[in-house]
Amino acid sequence: MSTFNRVAIVGGTHGNEFSGIYLLKKWQASPALIRRASFETETLFANPNGFRDNKRYLDCDLNRQFLPADLANMELSNYEQSRAKVINAQLGPKGSARTDLVIDLHNTTSNMGPTIILLKADAFNTQLAAYVSSRMENAVILFEDHCSVEEHYFLCSIADQGIIVEIGPQSQSVVRQDVLDWMDEMTAHILDFVELFNKNEVPELPATVSAYRYEETLKLPESEDGERLGMVHRNVQDADFTVLRNGDPIFTLFDGTEVCWEGDYDAYPHFINEAAYYDNNLAMSLGKKVEIDVIR
Amino acid sequence: MSTFNRVAIVGGTHGNEFSGIYLLKKWQASPALIRRASFETETLFANPNGFRDNKRYLDCDLNRQFLPADLANMELSNYEQSRAKVINAQLGPKGSARTDLVIDLHNTTSNMGPTIILLKADAFNTQLAAYVSSRMENAVILFEDHCSVEEHYFLCSIADQGIIVEIGPQSQSVVRQDVLDWMDEMTAHILDFVELFNKNEVPELPATVSAYRYEETLKLPESEDGERLGMVHRNVQDADFTVLRNGDPIFTLFDGTEVCWEGDYDAYPHFINEAAYYDNNLAMSLGKKVEIDVIR
């Protein structure tokens, strides 16, 4: 019996992240590309009106609307809050979902390459991480397992297993072929792995896999009234997943002053200078580099 | 007597091109940076509501509203059409402007580096091109002199001399330090040159300057009903100002088909995969490489 019977691939959760949207179109034209023998694959275009208006979202970020309390709160009724409830009804409901795995396709303006974000470090996810790493040389594994899946507000947290495929750098509202091809390839590796996992045919894998684990989020320098006073330092720009140590320059103020990072661990920045995070003056996330045991 | 008495530096003509907007703030805090002895420098924030809403524009592209007939047409009354009339009254009027030179600061998501776009190849502009090229190793000179300044619809065409400083790659709605620093440096070189030109102290310059000249604009592959069918080929992505020859791949359709360029000249693509141009499904501009005589 298969562990995974139903897999959903979601694109366009953010309306101006084009790779997933155009891959959905491609796969709808050629469904065999995402078909595997041991499970059903369905696709879902999460925020069509965001795409229509060429915006990340109309009213609020769809990928922050999947906390159980918010899904249950009928007062939350704007466009994305409504889409969240519809998607939860279609793929979920969260907590007892009819979908076993949600793969949610995203782009970032940050230089993160092909990154797979995993929400827990169990047997399935650690084996998946090792498998994808072995098949795709530039794949990056990022664990955001600082809370339970239920406590995550991401769309992919609807299912017991949820994955974010996060690929950049790509400006909002464009399609880059390199980024599209990476997303296409990474998604295929994930589907292949699920097939192997279902059939109990996962190949020999290393005992551990190199990954990053989310630690904290840093804000851009800002004044008391929230005006931006500086930017990401040129040494850090594009240096996603490159180590940042205590005392390294991290920001440059508009008056030229350099600001250094004060931290007590070797940090690996990512989502550096992501355009969508300027809403909240976020500068980057920091992670730790980890060797994760592959659980068999 | 000075040739240039009043120079205007304009930022934020597009509300999500942040470098110029943050440089204006910097220069307002430190006006000496843009002050020169022989002329007055003023600054203008062209589209503040675009910036407020984090959009290129609210109603229409402000940098396409400066044709004389449109400026005179009071029926054209949306936000950017109104801003155009106000800016024309403040810096112009076009045809007999009180401003002698407008420097308009722009960003592109394309990999164009620090580019200066010039609207005519007269003594001032060819000397300026040679001067900036000699001072800034990675500067790119692009002539868009296929029509008269009057016939241009750009904001900088208000004045007899108009320059666009166009720097990328930078995603919309972010600030990159490298891009900001290039814009800052290029603007300083332009102001320095105007000062030398006014004082008749322009140094020895080479007889010619390497540049590109706008030739044509290519659209993305699209269906009869305007749906995008493909993307810029991976070989062309980021290869701004790299030669493209007849038969070279230029687009990849979403079904994998490669489309080659059919042209009878050595083309130099730029504005490749610019996010803002997807509105009209534009893929890139093509130019020719030219050696321009520096007119003394």
Coordinates of C-alpha atoms in Angstrom, one line a residue:
Chain A
M1 CA 0.0 0.0 0.0
S2 CA 1.3 3.5 -0.9
T3 CA 2.1 6.0 1.8
F4 CA 1.4 8.8 -0.7
N5 CA -1.8 8.4 -2.7
R6 CA -2.5 12.0 -3.6
V7 CA 0.1 14.7 -4.4
A8 CA -0.8 18.3 -5.3
I9 CA 1.5 20.7 -7.1
V10 CA 0.6 24.3 -6.5
G11 CA 1.7 27.3 -8.6
G12 CA 1.0 30.9 -8.5
T13 CA 0.5 31.2 -4.7
H14 CA 2.2 34.5 -5.3
G15 CA 0.8 36.1 -8.5
N16 CA 4.1 37.6 -9.7
E17 CA 6.2 34.5 -9.3
F18 CA 5.9 33.2 -12.8
S19 CA 7.9 29.9 -12.9
G20 CA 5.3 27.8 -11.2
I21 CA 2.5 29.4 -13.2
Y22 CA 4.1 28.6 -16.6
L23 CA 5.1 25.1 -15.4
L24 CA 1.5 24.4 -14.5
K25 CA 0.5 25.5 -18.1
K26 CA 3.2 23.2 -19.5
W27 CA 2.1 20.2 -17.3
Q28 CA -1.5 20.8 -18.2
A29 CA -0.5 20.5 -21.8
S30 CA 1.7 17.4 -21.1
P31 CA 0.3 15.7 -18.0
A32 CA 2.5 12.6 -18.4
L33 CA 5.4 14.7 -17.2
I34 CA 4.1 14.8 -13.6
R35 CA 2.3 11.4 -13.7
R36 CA 3.8 8.6 -11.6
A37 CA 2.4 5.0 -11.3
S38 CA 1.8 4.8 -7.5
F39 CA -0.1 8.1 -6.8
E40 CA -2.4 10.7 -8.3
T41 CA -1.0 14.1 -9.1
E42 CA -3.2 17.2 -9.3
T43 CA -2.3 20.8 -10.0
L44 CA -3.7 24.0 -8.5
F45 CA -3.3 27.6 -9.5
A46 CA -3.6 29.3 -6.1
N47 CA -3.9 33.0 -6.8
P48 CA -5.2 33.6 -10.3
N49 CA -6.3 37.2 -9.6
G50 CA -2.9 38.0 -8.3
F51 CA -1.5 36.9 -11.6
R52 CA -4.2 38.7 -13.5
D53 CA -3.2 41.9 -11.7
N54 CA 0.6 41.1 -11.9
K55 CA 0.9 41.3 -8.1
R56 CA 2.1 39.1 -5.3
Y57 CA -1.4 39.4 -3.8
L58 CA -4.4 41.6 -3.8
D59 CA -5.2 42.0 -0.1
C60 CA -2.8 39.9 1.9
D61 CA -0.1 37.3 1.5
L62 CA -1.8 34.0 0.6
N63 CA 1.1 32.0 1.9
R64 CA 0.5 33.3 5.4
Q65 CA -3.2 32.4 5.7
F66 CA -3.1 28.7 6.7
L67 CA -3.1 28.7 10.5
P68 CA -6.0 26.5 11.7
A69 CA -7.6 29.4 13.6
D70 CA -7.5 31.7 10.6
L71 CA -8.9 29.0 8.3
A72 CA -11.8 28.6 10.8
N73 CA -12.4 32.3 11.2
M74 CA -15.1 33.3 8.7
E75 CA -14.6 37.0 9.5
L76 CA -11.4 36.8 7.5
S77 CA -13.0 37.2 4.1
N78 CA -10.7 39.2 1.7
Y79 CA -9.5 37.7 -1.5
E80 CA -6.6 35.7 -0.2
Q81 CA -8.3 34.8 3.0
S82 CA -11.1 33.4 0.9
R83 CA -8.8 31.6 -1.5
A84 CA -7.1 30.0 1.6
K85 CA -10.4 28.6 2.7
V86 CA -11.3 27.3 -0.8
I87 CA -7.8 25.7 -1.2
N88 CA -8.1 24.2 2.3
A89 CA -11.4 22.7 1.4
Q90 CA -10.1 21.4 -1.9
L91 CA -6.7 19.9 -0.8
G92 CA -7.2 19.6 3.0
P93 CA -8.7 20.2 5.4
K94 CA -5.5 20.9 7.4
G95 CA -5.2 18.3 10.1
S96 CA -6.9 15.5 8.1
A97 CA -6.1 16.3 4.5
R98 CA -7.2 14.2 1.6
T99 CA -3.9 15.3 0.0
D100 CA -0.8 13.5 1.3
L101 CA 1.8 15.9 0.0
V102 CA 1.6 19.5 -1.3
I103 CA 4.5 20.8 -3.4
D104 CA 4.2 24.6 -3.5
L105 CA 6.3 26.4 -6.3
H106 CA 7.8 29.8 -5.5
N107 CA 10.4 32.2 -6.8
T108 CA 12.6 34.6 -4.9
T109 CA 14.5 37.7 -6.1
S110 CA 17.4 36.4 -3.9
N111 CA 20.3 34.4 -5.2
M112 CA 19.2 31.2 -3.5
G113 CA 19.5 28.9 -6.5
P114 CA 17.2 25.8 -6.5
T115 CA 16.2 25.5 -2.8
I116 CA 13.8 23.0 -1.2
I117 CA 12.3 24.1 2.0
L118 CA 11.2 21.3 4.3
L119 CA 9.0 21.6 7.4
K120 CA 10.1 18.6 9.4
A121 CA 13.1 16.3 9.6
D122 CA 11.4 12.9 9.6
A123 CA 12.3 9.8 7.5
F124 CA 10.5 11.0 4.4
N125 CA 12.0 14.5 4.4
T126 CA 15.5 13.6 5.3
Q127 CA 15.6 10.8 2.7
L128 CA 14.0 13.2 0.2
A129 CA 16.7 15.8 1.0
A130 CA 19.5 13.3 0.5
Y131 CA 17.9 12.0 -2.7
V132 CA 17.5 15.4 -4.3
S133 CA 21.0 16.5 -3.2
S134 CA 22.4 13.4 -4.9
R135 CA 20.5 14.1 -8.1
M136 CA 20.9 17.8 -8.4
E137 CA 24.4 19.2 -7.7
N138 CA 23.3 22.8 -6.9
A139 CA 20.2 21.9 -4.9
V140 CA 20.0 23.6 -1.5
I141 CA 18.2 22.0 1.5
L142 CA 16.6 24.4 4.0
F143 CA 14.7 23.2 7.1
E144 CA 12.1 25.5 8.6
D145 CA 11.2 23.0 11.3
H146 CA 11.3 25.5 14.2
C147 CA 7.6 24.9 14.8
S148 CA 5.2 22.1 14.0
V149 CA 3.5 21.7 10.6
E150 CA 0.2 22.7 12.2
E151 CA 1.7 25.9 13.5
H152 CA 3.1 26.9 10.1
Y153 CA 0.9 29.4 8.2
F154 CA 2.2 28.2 4.7
L155 CA -0.2 26.8 2.1
C156 CA 1.8 23.6 1.9
S157 CA 1.1 23.0 5.6
I158 CA -2.4 21.9 4.7
A159 CA -1.1 18.3 4.1
D160 CA 0.8 16.2 6.5
Q161 CA 3.8 16.6 4.2
G162 CA 4.4 20.0 2.6
I163 CA 7.3 21.2 0.6
I164 CA 8.2 24.6 -0.8
V165 CA 10.3 24.7 -3.9
E166 CA 11.9 28.2 -3.8
I167 CA 14.0 29.2 -6.8
G168 CA 15.9 32.3 -7.6
P169 CA 17.2 34.8 -8.5
Q170 CA 14.3 35.9 -10.6
S171 CA 12.8 39.4 -10.7
Q172 CA 9.1 39.5 -9.9
S173 CA 6.9 39.2 -13.0
V174 CA 9.4 37.7 -15.4
V175 CA 10.3 34.1 -16.6
R176 CA 14.0 33.2 -16.6
Q177 CA 14.7 29.9 -18.4
D178 CA 17.5 28.8 -16.0
V179 CA 15.1 29.3 -13.0
L180 CA 12.2 27.6 -14.9
D181 CA 14.4 24.6 -15.8
W182 CA 15.7 24.3 -12.2
M183 CA 12.1 24.3 -10.9
D184 CA 11.0 21.7 -13.5
E185 CA 14.0 19.4 -12.6
M186 CA 13.6 19.7 -8.8
T187 CA 9.9 19.0 -9.0
A188 CA 10.6 15.9 -11.1
H189 CA 13.1 14.6 -8.6
I190 CA 10.6 15.1 -5.8
L191 CA 7.9 13.1 -7.7
D192 CA 10.5 10.4 -8.6
F193 CA 11.4 10.2 -4.9
V194 CA 7.8 9.8 -3.8
E195 CA 7.4 7.0 -6.3
L196 CA 10.4 5.2 -5.0
F197 CA 9.3 5.8 -1.4
N198 CA 5.9 4.4 -2.1
K199 CA 7.4 1.3 -3.8
N200 CA 9.9 0.9 -1.0
E201 CA 12.7 1.2 -3.6
V202 CA 14.6 4.2 -2.3
P203 CA 18.2 3.7 -3.3
E204 CA 21.2 3.7 -0.9
L205 CA 21.6 7.1 0.5
P206 CA 24.4 8.7 2.6
A207 CA 24.0 8.7 6.4
T208 CA 23.7 12.5 6.6
V209 CA 22.8 15.4 4.3
S210 CA 24.2 18.9 4.4
A211 CA 21.5 21.5 5.0
Y212 CA 20.6 24.8 6.6
R213 CA 18.2 25.4 9.4
Y214 CA 16.2 28.6 9.8
E215 CA 17.3 30.6 12.8
E216 CA 16.1 34.2 12.7
T217 CA 15.0 37.1 10.5
L218 CA 16.8 40.5 10.3
K219 CA 15.2 43.8 9.5
L220 CA 16.7 46.6 7.4
P221 CA 18.1 49.5 9.3
E222 CA 15.1 51.9 9.9
S223 CA 14.3 55.0 11.8
E224 CA 11.9 55.1 14.7
D225 CA 9.1 55.9 12.3
G226 CA 9.9 53.0 10.0
E227 CA 11.8 54.8 7.2
R228 CA 14.6 52.7 5.7
L229 CA 18.0 54.1 6.6
G230 CA 20.2 51.7 4.7
M231 CA 20.5 48.6 2.6
V232 CA 22.2 45.2 2.5
H233 CA 25.9 45.6 2.3
R234 CA 27.5 44.9 -1.1
N235 CA 29.5 42.0 0.4
V236 CA 26.3 40.2 1.4
Q237 CA 24.2 41.0 -1.7
D238 CA 23.8 37.7 -3.7
A239 CA 25.8 35.8 -1.1
D240 CA 23.0 33.6 0.0
F241 CA 24.2 30.6 2.0
T242 CA 27.7 32.1 2.3
V243 CA 28.9 32.3 5.9
L244 CA 28.5 35.5 7.9
R245 CA 30.5 35.9 11.0
N246 CA 30.4 38.2 14.0
G247 CA 31.9 41.6 12.9
D248 CA 31.3 41.1 9.2
P249 CA 29.7 44.1 7.4
I250 CA 26.0 43.4 6.8
F251 CA 24.4 46.8 6.1
T252 CA 25.4 50.1 4.5
L253 CA 23.5 53.1 5.6
F254 CA 22.6 55.7 2.9
D255 CA 25.1 58.1 4.5
G256 CA 27.8 55.5 3.9
T257 CA 28.2 54.1 7.4
E258 CA 28.8 50.4 7.5
V259 CA 27.0 48.3 10.1
C260 CA 28.5 45.0 11.2
W261 CA 26.7 41.8 12.3
E262 CA 26.8 41.0 16.0
G263 CA 26.1 37.4 16.4
D264 CA 27.4 34.4 18.4
Y265 CA 27.2 31.8 15.6
D266 CA 28.2 31.3 12.0
A267 CA 25.2 32.5 10.1
Y268 CA 24.1 31.6 6.6
P269 CA 22.0 34.4 5.2
H270 CA 19.2 33.6 2.7
F271 CA 16.3 35.5 1.2
I272 CA 18.8 38.3 1.0
N273 CA 17.2 41.6 -0.1
E274 CA 14.1 39.7 -1.3
A275 CA 11.8 42.3 -2.9
A276 CA 8.6 41.0 -1.5
Y277 CA 9.9 41.3 2.1
Y278 CA 10.4 45.1 1.9
D279 CA 6.7 45.4 2.9
N280 CA 7.9 44.6 6.4
N281 CA 11.5 46.0 6.0
L282 CA 12.9 42.5 6.2
A283 CA 16.6 42.3 5.0
M284 CA 17.3 38.6 5.1
S285 CA 16.8 35.3 7.0
L286 CA 19.7 33.7 8.9
G287 CA 20.2 30.0 9.2
K288 CA 22.8 27.6 10.7
K289 CA 24.6 25.0 8.6
V290 CA 23.8 21.5 9.8
E291 CA 24.4 17.9 9.0
I292 CA 21.1 16.1 9.2
D293 CA 20.9 12.4 9.9
V294 CA 19.1 10.6 7.1
I295 CA 16.5 8.4 8.9
R296 CA 15.9 5.0 7.4
Chain B
M1 CA 28.8 82.6 -20.0
S2 CA 27.7 79.0 -19.1
T3 CA 25.9 76.9 -21.7
F4 CA 24.2 75.1 -18.8
N5 CA 22.7 77.2 -16.1
R6 CA 20.1 74.9 -14.7
V7 CA 20.4 71.1 -14.3
A8 CA 17.6 68.9 -12.9
I9 CA 18.1 65.5 -11.5
V10 CA 14.9 63.5 -11.5
G11 CA 14.3 60.3 -9.5
G12 CA 11.3 58.0 -9.1
T13 CA 9.9 58.5 -12.5
H14 CA 9.0 54.9 -12.0
G15 CA 7.8 54.3 -8.5
N16 CA 9.4 50.9 -8.0
E17 CA 12.9 51.9 -9.3
F18 CA 14.5 52.7 -6.0
S19 CA 18.1 53.8 -6.7
G20 CA 17.2 57.2 -7.8
I21 CA 14.6 57.7 -5.1
Y22 CA 17.2 56.9 -2.3
L23 CA 19.9 58.9 -4.0
L24 CA 17.5 62.0 -4.0
K25 CA 17.1 61.5 -0.3
K26 CA 20.9 61.3 0.2
W27 CA 21.5 64.4 -1.9
Q28 CA 18.8 66.3 -0.1
A29 CA 20.6 65.5 3.1
S30 CA 24.0 66.4 1.6
P31 CA 23.3 68.9 -1.2
A32 CA 27.0 69.7 -1.7
L33 CA 27.4 66.3 -3.4
I34 CA 25.5 67.5 -6.5
R35 CA 26.5 71.2 -6.3
R36 CA 28.9 72.6 -9.0
A37 CA 30.1 76.2 -9.3
S38 CA 28.9 77.0 -12.8
F39 CA 25.3 75.9 -12.6
E40 CA 22.3 75.4 -10.4
T41 CA 21.2 71.8 -9.6
E42 CA 17.7 71.0 -8.5
T43 CA 16.1 67.6 -7.8
L44 CA 12.6 66.3 -8.5
F45 CA 10.7 63.2 -7.3
A46 CA 8.6 62.5 -10.3
N47 CA 6.1 59.9 -9.2
P48 CA 5.7 59.9 -5.4
N49 CA 2.4 58.1 -5.5
G50 CA 3.9 55.3 -7.6
F51 CA 6.5 54.9 -4.8
R52 CA 3.9 55.1 -2.1
D53 CA 2.0 52.2 -3.8
N54 CA 5.2 50.4 -4.7
K55 CA 4.3 50.4 -8.4
R56 CA 5.9 51.5 -11.6
Y57 CA 2.9 53.7 -12.1
L58 CA -0.7 54.1 -11.1
D59 CA -2.4 54.7 -14.4
C60 CA 0.1 54.8 -17.2
D61 CA 3.9 55.0 -17.7
L62 CA 5.0 58.5 -16.8
N63 CA 8.1 58.2 -19.0
R64 CA 5.9 57.9 -22.1
Q65 CA 3.8 61.1 -21.5
F66 CA 6.1 63.9 -22.8
L67 CA 5.1 64.2 -26.5
P68 CA 4.1 67.9 -27.1
A69 CA 0.6 66.9 -28.3
D70 CA 0.0 64.9 -25.2
L71 CA 1.3 67.6 -22.9
A72 CA -1.1 70.1 -24.6
N73 CA -4.1 67.7 -24.4
M74 CA -6.0 68.5 -21.3
E75 CA -8.3 65.5 -21.8
L76 CA -5.3 63.4 -20.7
S77 CA -5.9 63.8 -17.0
N78 CA -5.0 60.6 -15.1
Y79 CA -2.3 60.6 -12.4
E80 CA 0.8 60.3 -14.6
Q81 CA -0.7 62.4 -17.4
S82 CA -1.3 65.1 -14.7
R83 CA 2.2 64.6 -13.3
A84 CA 3.7 65.1 -16.7
K85 CA 1.9 68.4 -17.2
V86 CA 3.1 69.6 -13.7
I87 CA 6.7 68.5 -14.3
N88 CA 6.7 70.1 -17.8
A89 CA 5.5 73.3 -16.2
Q90 CA 8.2 73.1 -13.5
L91 CA 11.2 72.1 -15.6
G92 CA 10.1 73.0 -19.1
P93 CA 8.1 73.8 -21.0
K94 CA 9.3 71.4 -23.6
G95 CA 10.6 73.4 -26.6
S96 CA 11.7 76.4 -24.5
A97 CA 12.6 74.9 -21.2
R98 CA 14.0 76.8 -18.3
T99 CA 16.0 73.7 -17.5
D100 CA 19.0 73.2 -19.8
L101 CA 19.7 69.5 -18.9
V102 CA 17.5 66.8 -17.3
I103 CA 19.2 63.7 -15.9
D104 CA 16.5 61.1 -15.3
L105 CA 17.5 58.2 -13.0
H106 CA 16.2 54.7 -13.8
N107 CA 16.7 51.1 -12.9
T108 CA 16.2 48.0 -15.1
T109 CA 15.9 44.3 -14.1
S110 CA 18.1 43.6 -17.1
N111 CA 21.9 43.0 -16.8
M112 CA 22.8 46.4 -18.5
G113 CA 25.3 47.6 -15.9
P114 CA 25.7 51.4 -15.6
T115 CA 24.3 52.6 -19.0
I116 CA 23.8 56.2 -20.1
I117 CA 21.1 56.7 -22.7
L118 CA 21.7 59.8 -25.0
L119 CA 19.1 61.2 -27.3
K120 CA 21.4 62.9 -29.8
A121 CA 25.0 62.7 -31.0
D122 CA 26.0 66.4 -30.9
A123 CA 29.2 67.9 -29.5
F124 CA 27.9 67.9 -25.9
N125 CA 26.6 64.3 -25.9
T126 CA 29.6 62.7 -27.8
Q127 CA 32.1 64.5 -25.5
L128 CA 30.1 63.5 -22.5
A129 CA 30.0 59.9 -23.7
A130 CA 33.8 59.9 -24.2
Y131 CA 34.3 61.5 -20.8
V132 CA 32.2 59.1 -18.9
S133 CA 33.7 56.1 -20.7
S134 CA 37.1 57.3 -19.8
R135 CA 36.2 57.7 -16.1
M136 CA 34.1 54.7 -15.5
E137 CA 35.4 51.4 -16.9
N138 CA 32.1 49.5 -17.1
A139 CA 30.0 52.4 -18.4
V140 CA 27.9 51.6 -21.4
I141 CA 26.9 54.3 -23.9
L142 CA 23.6 53.8 -25.7
F143 CA 22.2 56.3 -28.3
E144 CA 18.5 56.4 -28.8
D145 CA 18.7 59.1 -31.5
H146 CA 16.4 57.5 -34.1
C147 CA 14.1 60.5 -33.7
S148 CA 14.4 64.1 -32.6
V149 CA 14.3 65.1 -29.0
E150 CA 11.0 66.7 -29.6
E151 CA 9.6 63.4 -30.9
H152 CA 10.8 61.5 -27.8
Y153 CA 8.1 60.8 -25.2
F154 CA 10.6 60.6 -22.4
L155 CA 10.5 62.9 -19.3
C156 CA 14.1 64.0 -20.0
S157 CA 13.1 65.3 -23.5
I158 CA 11.6 68.3 -21.7
A159 CA 15.0 70.0 -21.9
D160 CA 17.1 70.6 -24.9
Q161 CA 19.6 68.1 -23.4
G162 CA 18.2 65.0 -21.7
I163 CA 20.0 62.0 -20.4
I164 CA 18.6 58.7 -19.0
V165 CA 20.9 57.0 -16.4
E166 CA 19.7 53.3 -16.6
I167 CA 21.3 50.9 -14.2
G168 CA 20.8 47.2 -13.6
P169 CA 20.3 44.5 -12.9
Q170 CA 18.0 45.3 -10.0
S171 CA 14.7 43.7 -9.2
Q172 CA 11.8 46.2 -8.9
S173 CA 11.3 47.5 -5.4
V174 CA 14.7 46.8 -3.9
V175 CA 17.9 48.7 -3.4
R176 CA 21.2 47.0 -4.3
Q177 CA 24.3 48.7 -3.1
D178 CA 26.3 48.0 -6.3
V179 CA 23.6 49.5 -8.5
L180 CA 23.2 52.5 -6.1
D181 CA 26.9 53.2 -6.1
W182 CA 27.1 53.0 -9.9
M183 CA 24.2 55.4 -10.3
D184 CA 25.8 57.8 -7.7
E185 CA 29.2 57.6 -9.5
M186 CA 27.8 58.0 -13.1
T187 CA 25.7 61.0 -12.0
A188 CA 28.8 62.6 -10.5
H189 CA 30.7 62.1 -13.7
I190 CA 27.9 63.8 -15.7
L191 CA 27.8 66.8 -13.3
D192 CA 31.6 67.0 -13.4
F193 CA 31.5 67.0 -17.2
V194 CA 28.9 69.7 -17.4
E195 CA 31.1 71.8 -15.1
L196 CA 34.1 71.3 -17.4
F197 CA 32.0 72.0 -20.5
N198 CA 30.7 75.2 -19.0
K199 CA 34.2 76.3 -18.2
N200 CA 35.6 75.3 -21.5
E201 CA 37.9 73.0 -19.7
V202 CA 37.0 69.6 -21.1
P203 CA 40.2 67.5 -21.2
E204 CA 41.7 65.8 -24.2
L205 CA 39.3 63.1 -25.4
P206 CA 39.7 60.2 -27.9
A207 CA 38.5 60.9 -31.5
T208 CA 35.8 58.3 -31.2
V209 CA 33.8 56.5 -28.5
S210 CA 32.4 53.0 -28.6
A211 CA 28.7 52.9 -28.2
Y212 CA 25.4 51.1 -29.1
R213 CA 22.6 52.6 -31.2
Y214 CA 19.0 51.5 -30.8
E215 CA 17.6 49.6 -33.8
E216 CA 14.4 47.7 -32.9
T217 CA 12.4 46.1 -30.2
L218 CA 11.5 42.3 -30.3
K219 CA 8.4 40.8 -28.7
L220 CA 8.2 37.6 -26.8
P221 CA 6.6 34.7 -28.7
E222 CA 2.9 34.9 -28.3
S223 CA -0.3 33.3 -29.6
E224 CA -2.8 35.1 -31.7
D225 CA -4.7 36.1 -28.6
G226 CA -1.6 37.5 -27.0
E227 CA -0.7 34.7 -24.6
R228 CA 3.0 34.2 -24.0
L229 CA 4.2 31.0 -25.6
G230 CA 7.9 31.2 -24.6
M231 CA 10.7 33.0 -22.9
V232 CA 14.1 34.5 -23.6
H233 CA 16.6 31.7 -24.4
R234 CA 19.0 30.9 -21.6
N235 CA 22.0 31.9 -23.8
V236 CA 20.6 35.4 -24.2
Q237 CA 19.4 35.9 -20.5
D238 CA 21.8 38.4 -18.8
A239 CA 23.8 38.7 -22.0
D240 CA 23.0 42.4 -22.5
F241 CA 25.3 44.1 -25.1
T242 CA 26.7 40.7 -26.2
V243 CA 26.5 40.1 -29.9
L244 CA 23.6 38.1 -31.4
R245 CA 24.0 36.8 -34.9
N246 CA 21.6 35.4 -37.5
G247 CA 20.7 31.8 -36.5
D248 CA 21.6 32.2 -32.8
P249 CA 18.9 30.9 -30.4
I250 CA 16.9 33.7 -29.0
F251 CA 13.7 32.3 -27.5
T252 CA 12.7 28.9 -25.9
L253 CA 9.0 28.1 -26.2
F254 CA 7.4 26.5 -23.1
D255 CA 7.2 23.2 -25.1
G256 CA 11.0 23.2 -25.4
T257 CA 11.2 24.4 -29.0
E258 CA 14.1 26.8 -29.7
V259 CA 13.5 29.8 -31.8
C260 CA 16.5 31.4 -33.6
W261 CA 17.0 35.0 -34.5
E262 CA 16.7 35.9 -38.2
G263 CA 18.5 39.1 -38.8
D264 CA 20.8 40.7 -41.3
Y265 CA 23.1 42.5 -38.9
D266 CA 25.2 41.9 -35.7
A267 CA 22.7 42.8 -33.0
Y268 CA 23.4 43.8 -29.4
P269 CA 20.4 43.0 -27.2
H270 CA 19.7 45.1 -24.2
F271 CA 16.7 45.5 -21.9
I272 CA 16.7 41.7 -22.1
N273 CA 13.7 40.2 -20.2
E274 CA 13.0 43.6 -18.5
A275 CA 10.1 43.0 -16.1
A276 CA 8.3 46.2 -16.8
Y277 CA 8.1 45.4 -20.5
Y278 CA 6.0 42.3 -20.0
D279 CA 3.0 44.6 -20.0
N280 CA 3.5 44.7 -23.8
N281 CA 5.1 41.3 -24.2
L282 CA 8.4 43.0 -25.1
A283 CA 11.4 40.6 -24.9
M284 CA 14.4 43.0 -25.6
S285 CA 15.7 45.9 -27.6
L286 CA 18.3 45.4 -30.3
G287 CA 21.1 47.8 -31.1
K288 CA 24.1 48.1 -33.4
K289 CA 27.6 48.6 -32.1
V290 CA 29.0 51.8 -33.4
E291 CA 32.1 54.0 -33.1
I292 CA 30.8 57.6 -32.7
D293 CA 32.9 60.6 -33.7
V294 CA 33.6 62.8 -30.7
I295 CA 32.7 66.3 -32.0
R296 CA 34.9 69.1 -30.6

